[in-house]
CSV table of C-alpha atoms in Angstrom, one decimal:
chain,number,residue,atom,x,y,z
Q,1,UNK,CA,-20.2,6.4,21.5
Q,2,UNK,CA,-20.2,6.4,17.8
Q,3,UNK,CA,-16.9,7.4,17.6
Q,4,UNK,CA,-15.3,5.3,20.2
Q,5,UNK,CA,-17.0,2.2,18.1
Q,6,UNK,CA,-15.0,3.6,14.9
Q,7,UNK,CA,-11.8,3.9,16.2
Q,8,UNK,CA,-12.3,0.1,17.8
Q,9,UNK,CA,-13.2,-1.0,14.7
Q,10,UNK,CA,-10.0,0.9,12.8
Q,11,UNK,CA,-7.7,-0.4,15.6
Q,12,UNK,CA,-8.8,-3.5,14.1
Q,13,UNK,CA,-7.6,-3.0,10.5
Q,14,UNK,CA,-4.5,-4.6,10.1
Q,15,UNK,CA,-1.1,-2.4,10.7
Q,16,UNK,CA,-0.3,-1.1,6.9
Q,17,UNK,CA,-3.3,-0.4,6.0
Q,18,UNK,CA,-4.3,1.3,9.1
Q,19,UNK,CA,-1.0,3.6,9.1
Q,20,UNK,CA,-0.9,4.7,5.4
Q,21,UNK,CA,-4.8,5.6,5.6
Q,22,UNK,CA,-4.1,7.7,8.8
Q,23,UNK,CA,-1.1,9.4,7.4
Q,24,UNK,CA,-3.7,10.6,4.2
Q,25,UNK,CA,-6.2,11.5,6.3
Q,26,UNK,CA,-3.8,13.2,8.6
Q,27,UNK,CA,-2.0,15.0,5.8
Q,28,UNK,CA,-5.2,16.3,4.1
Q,29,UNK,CA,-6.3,17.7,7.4
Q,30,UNK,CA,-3.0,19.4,8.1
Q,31,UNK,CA,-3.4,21.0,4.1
Q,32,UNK,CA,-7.0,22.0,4.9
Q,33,UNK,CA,-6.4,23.8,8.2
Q,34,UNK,CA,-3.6,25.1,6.4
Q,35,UNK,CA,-1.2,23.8,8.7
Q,36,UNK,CA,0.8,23.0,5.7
Q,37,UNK,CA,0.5,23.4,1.9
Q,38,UNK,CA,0.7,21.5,-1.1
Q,39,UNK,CA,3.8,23.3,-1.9
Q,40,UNK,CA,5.8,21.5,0.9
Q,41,UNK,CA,4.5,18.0,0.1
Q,42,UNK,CA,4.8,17.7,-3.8
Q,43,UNK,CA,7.6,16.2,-5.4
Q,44,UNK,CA,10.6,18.2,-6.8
Q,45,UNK,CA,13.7,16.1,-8.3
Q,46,UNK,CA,15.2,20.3,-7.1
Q,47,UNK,CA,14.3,20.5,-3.8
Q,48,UNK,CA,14.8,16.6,-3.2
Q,49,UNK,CA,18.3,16.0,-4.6
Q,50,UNK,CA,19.8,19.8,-4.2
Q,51,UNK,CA,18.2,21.3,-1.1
Q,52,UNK,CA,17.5,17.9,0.4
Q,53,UNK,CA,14.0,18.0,1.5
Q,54,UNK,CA,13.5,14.3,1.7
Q,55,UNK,CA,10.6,14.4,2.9
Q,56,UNK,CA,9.2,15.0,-0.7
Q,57,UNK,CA,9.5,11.6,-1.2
Q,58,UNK,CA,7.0,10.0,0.4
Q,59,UNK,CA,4.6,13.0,1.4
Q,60,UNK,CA,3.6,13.0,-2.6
Q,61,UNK,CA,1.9,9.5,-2.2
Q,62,UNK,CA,0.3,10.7,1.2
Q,63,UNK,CA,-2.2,13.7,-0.5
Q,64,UNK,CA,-5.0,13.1,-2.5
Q,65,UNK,CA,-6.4,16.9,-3.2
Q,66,UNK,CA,-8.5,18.7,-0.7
Q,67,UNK,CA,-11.5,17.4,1.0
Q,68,UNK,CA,-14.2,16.3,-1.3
Q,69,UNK,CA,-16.1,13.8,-3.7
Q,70,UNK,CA,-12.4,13.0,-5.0
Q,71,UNK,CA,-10.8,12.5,-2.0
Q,72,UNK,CA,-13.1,10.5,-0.4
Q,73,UNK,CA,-13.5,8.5,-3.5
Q,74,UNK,CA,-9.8,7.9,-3.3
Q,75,UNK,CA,-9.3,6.8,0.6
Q,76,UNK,CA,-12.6,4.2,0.2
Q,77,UNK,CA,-10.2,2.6,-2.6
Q,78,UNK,CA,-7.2,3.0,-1.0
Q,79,UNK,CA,-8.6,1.6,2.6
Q,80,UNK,CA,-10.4,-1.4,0.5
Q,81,UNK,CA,-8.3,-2.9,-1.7
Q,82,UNK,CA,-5.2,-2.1,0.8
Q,83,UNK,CA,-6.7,-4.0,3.4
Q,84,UNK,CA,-8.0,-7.0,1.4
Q,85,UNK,CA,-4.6,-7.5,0.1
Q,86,UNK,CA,-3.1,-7.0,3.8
Q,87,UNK,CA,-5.4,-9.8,4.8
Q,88,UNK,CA,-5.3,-11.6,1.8
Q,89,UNK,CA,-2.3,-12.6,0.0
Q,90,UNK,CA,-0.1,-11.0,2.0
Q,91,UNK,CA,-1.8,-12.1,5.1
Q,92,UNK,CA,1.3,-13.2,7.9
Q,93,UNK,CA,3.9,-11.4,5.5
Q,94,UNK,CA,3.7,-8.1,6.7
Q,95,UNK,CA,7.6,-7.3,5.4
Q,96,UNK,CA,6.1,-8.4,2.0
Q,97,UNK,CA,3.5,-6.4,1.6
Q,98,UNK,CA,5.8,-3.0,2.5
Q,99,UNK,CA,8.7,-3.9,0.4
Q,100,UNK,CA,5.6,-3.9,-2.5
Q,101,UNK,CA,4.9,-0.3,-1.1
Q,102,UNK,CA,9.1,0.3,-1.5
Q,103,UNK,CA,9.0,-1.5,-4.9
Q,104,UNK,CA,6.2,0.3,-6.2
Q,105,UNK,CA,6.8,3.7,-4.9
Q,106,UNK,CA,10.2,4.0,-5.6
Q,107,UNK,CA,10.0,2.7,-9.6
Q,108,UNK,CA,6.6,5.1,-10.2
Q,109,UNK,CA,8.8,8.1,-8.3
Q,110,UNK,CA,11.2,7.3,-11.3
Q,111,UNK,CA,8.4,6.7,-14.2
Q,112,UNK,CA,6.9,9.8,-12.6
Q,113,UNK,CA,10.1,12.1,-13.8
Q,114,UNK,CA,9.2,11.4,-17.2
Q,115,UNK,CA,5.6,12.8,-16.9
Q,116,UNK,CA,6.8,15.5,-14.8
Q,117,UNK,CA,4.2,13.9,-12.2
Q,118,UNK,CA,4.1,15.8,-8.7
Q,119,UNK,CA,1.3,13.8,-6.2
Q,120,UNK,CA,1.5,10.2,-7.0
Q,121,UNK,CA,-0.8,8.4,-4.4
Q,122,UNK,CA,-3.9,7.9,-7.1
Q,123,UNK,CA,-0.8,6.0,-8.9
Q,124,UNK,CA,0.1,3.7,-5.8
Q,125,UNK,CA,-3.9,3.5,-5.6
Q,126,UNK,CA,-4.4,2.1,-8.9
Q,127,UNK,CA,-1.6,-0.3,-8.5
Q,128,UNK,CA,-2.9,-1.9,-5.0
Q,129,UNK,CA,-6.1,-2.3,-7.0
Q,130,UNK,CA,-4.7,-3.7,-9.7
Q,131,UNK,CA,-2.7,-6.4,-8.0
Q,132,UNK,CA,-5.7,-7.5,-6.4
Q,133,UNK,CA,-7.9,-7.8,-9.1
Q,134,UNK,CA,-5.0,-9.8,-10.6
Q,135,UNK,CA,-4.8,-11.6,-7.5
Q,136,UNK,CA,-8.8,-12.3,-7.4
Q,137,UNK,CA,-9.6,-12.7,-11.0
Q,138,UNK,CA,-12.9,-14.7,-10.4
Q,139,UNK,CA,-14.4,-12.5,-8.3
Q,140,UNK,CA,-17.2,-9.9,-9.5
Q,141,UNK,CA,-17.4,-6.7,-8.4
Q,142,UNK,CA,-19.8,-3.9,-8.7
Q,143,UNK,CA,-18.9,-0.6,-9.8
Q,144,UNK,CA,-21.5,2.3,-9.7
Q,145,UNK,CA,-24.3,-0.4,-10.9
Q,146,UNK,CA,-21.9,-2.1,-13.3
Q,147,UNK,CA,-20.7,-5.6,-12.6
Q,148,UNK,CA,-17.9,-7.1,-13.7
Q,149,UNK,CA,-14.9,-9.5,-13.2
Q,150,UNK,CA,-11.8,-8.4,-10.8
Q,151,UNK,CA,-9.3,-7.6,-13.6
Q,152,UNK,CA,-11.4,-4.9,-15.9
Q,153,UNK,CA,-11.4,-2.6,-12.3
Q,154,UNK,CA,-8.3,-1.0,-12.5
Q,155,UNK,CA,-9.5,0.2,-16.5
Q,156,UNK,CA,-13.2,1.0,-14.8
Q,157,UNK,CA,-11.4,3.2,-12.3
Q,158,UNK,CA,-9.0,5.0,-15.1
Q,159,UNK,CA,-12.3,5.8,-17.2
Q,160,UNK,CA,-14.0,7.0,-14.2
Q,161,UNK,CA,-11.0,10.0,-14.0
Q,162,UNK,CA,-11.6,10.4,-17.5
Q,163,UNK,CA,-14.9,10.9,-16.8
Q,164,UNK,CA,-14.1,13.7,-14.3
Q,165,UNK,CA,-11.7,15.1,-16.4
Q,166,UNK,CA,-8.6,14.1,-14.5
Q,167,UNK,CA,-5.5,13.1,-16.3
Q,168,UNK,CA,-5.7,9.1,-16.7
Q,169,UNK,CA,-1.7,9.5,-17.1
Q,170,UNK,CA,-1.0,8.6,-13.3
Q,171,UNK,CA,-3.9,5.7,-13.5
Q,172,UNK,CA,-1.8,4.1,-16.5
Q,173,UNK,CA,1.6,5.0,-14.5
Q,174,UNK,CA,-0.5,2.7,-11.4
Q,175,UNK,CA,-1.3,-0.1,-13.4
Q,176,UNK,CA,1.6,-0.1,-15.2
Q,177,UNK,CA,4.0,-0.3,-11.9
Q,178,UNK,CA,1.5,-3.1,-10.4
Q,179,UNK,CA,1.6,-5.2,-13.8
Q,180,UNK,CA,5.8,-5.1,-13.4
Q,181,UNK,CA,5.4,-6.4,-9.6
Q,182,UNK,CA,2.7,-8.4,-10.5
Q,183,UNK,CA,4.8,-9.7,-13.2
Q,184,UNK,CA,7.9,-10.2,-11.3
Q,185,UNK,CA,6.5,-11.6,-8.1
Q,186,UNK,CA,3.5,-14.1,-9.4
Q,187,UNK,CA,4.4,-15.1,-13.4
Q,188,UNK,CA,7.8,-15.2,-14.3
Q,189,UNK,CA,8.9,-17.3,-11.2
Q,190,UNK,CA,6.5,-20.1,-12.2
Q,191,UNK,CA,7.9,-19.7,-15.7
Q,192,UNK,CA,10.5,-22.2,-17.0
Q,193,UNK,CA,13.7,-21.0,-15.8
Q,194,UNK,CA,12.3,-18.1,-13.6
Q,195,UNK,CA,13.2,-17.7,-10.3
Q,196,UNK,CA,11.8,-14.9,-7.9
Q,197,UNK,CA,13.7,-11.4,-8.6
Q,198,UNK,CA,12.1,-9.3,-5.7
Q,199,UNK,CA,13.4,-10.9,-2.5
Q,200,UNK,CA,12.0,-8.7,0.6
Q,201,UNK,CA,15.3,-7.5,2.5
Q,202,UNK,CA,16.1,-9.8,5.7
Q,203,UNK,CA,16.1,-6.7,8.1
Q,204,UNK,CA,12.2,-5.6,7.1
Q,205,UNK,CA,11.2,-9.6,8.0
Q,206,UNK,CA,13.0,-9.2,11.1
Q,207,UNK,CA,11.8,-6.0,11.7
Q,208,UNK,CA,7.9,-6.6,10.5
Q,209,UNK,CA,7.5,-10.2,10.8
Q,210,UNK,CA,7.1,-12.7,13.7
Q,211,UNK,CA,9.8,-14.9,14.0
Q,212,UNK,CA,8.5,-18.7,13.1
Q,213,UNK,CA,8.9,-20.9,15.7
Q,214,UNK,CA,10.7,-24.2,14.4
Q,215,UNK,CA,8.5,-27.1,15.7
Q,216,UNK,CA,11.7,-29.7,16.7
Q,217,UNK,CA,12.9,-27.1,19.0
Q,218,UNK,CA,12.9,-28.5,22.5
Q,219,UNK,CA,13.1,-25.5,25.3
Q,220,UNK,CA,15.7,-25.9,27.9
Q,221,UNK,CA,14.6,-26.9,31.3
Q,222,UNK,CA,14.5,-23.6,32.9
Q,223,UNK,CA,12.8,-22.2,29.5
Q,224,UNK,CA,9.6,-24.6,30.5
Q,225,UNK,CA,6.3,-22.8,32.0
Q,226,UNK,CA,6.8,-23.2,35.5
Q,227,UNK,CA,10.6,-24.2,35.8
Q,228,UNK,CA,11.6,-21.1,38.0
Q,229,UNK,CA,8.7,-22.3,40.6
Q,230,UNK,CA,10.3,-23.8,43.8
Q,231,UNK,CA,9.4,-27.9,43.8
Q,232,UNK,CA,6.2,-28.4,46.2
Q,233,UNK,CA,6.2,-30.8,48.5
């Protein structure tokens, strides 16, 4: 029964958030039964571009290291901030929210050839988190017993790897990536003279999003409820 009441509850979690989890979660489990390795999910500019294993692309952002304090670490902040933005600011504007997943993997898949990075999602991690906190910069939130405003999370989080003794280089790459979005999508439009640089393609808002119905539209007489019903008499 306990499990039935956690799956009703995840069916719940709004469709992004709920797929990208599953797809780490499923990933990991595949790696830890050995179903697959590592080796066929990091990314290789080689086997990418030259033997065209495509896949390589997104199955980097997808594993998080085997099962453990890390991992689990990792999917509670990925699952949290994901959804809060999901229901948040990009609540209705689903297309939105996964050309910010496009954006932002595909400019830290470049960045990342630079640091010869080869599992990025703790990078796509630090940069939901980080434009949320930008997002939510009054509220507090408590880390490990430390309380704090929104913003200083993402820097809590990179000193936390630190701490662990994990390269902070794909934490910085994170926040670096969401600062440019962030940037792009919520400042320079509202600067003079900006204008809004990341427009959301129109076939992912047909696609992902609910067509709006226009208020002035007046249905046809055979579109009205009941208007294939014979008169009664």
């Amino acid at each position: 029964m306990a499990w039935r009441g956690l799956a009703a509850e995840f069916l719940q979690v709004p469709p992004v958030t709920r797929a990208y989890t599953a797809a780490c979660i499923l990933t990991t489990t595949a790696v830890q039964l050995e179903i697959l390795s590592p080796f066929q999910l990091y990314f290789n500019p080689h086997l990418v571009f030259r033997r065209l294993q495509i896949w390589r692309l997104v199955t980097n952002f997808l594993f998080f290291g085997p099962l453990g304090f890390s991992f689990f670490f990792n999917m509670l902040f990925v699952f949290r901030y994901c959804r809060m933005l999901e229901e948040g600011s990009f609540r209705g504007r689903k297309a939105d929210f996964v050309f910010m997943f496009l954006f932002g993997g595909a400019l830290m898949t470049l960045l990342g050839l630079l640091g010869s990075l080869f599992f990025l999602g703790q990078a796509l991690m630090a940069m939901l988190v980080y434009v949320w906190s930008r997002r939510s910069p009054q509220v507090r939130v408590n880390f490990f017993g430390l309380t704090f405003q929104a913003p200083f999370l993402p820097w809590a989080l990179m000193g936390f790897s630190l701490l662990l003794g994990n390269s902070i280089l794909v934490d910085l790459l994170g926040i670096a990536v969401g600062h440019i979005y962030y940037f792009l999508e919520d400042v320079f439009p509202n600067q003079p003279g900006g204008k809004r640089l990341l427009l959301t393609p129109g076939f992912l808002k047909l696609l992902l999003d609910a067509r709006e119905e226009d208020p002035n539209y007046l249905p046809l007489p055979e579109e009205q409820p009941g208007a294939h019903l014979p008169p009664q008499h």
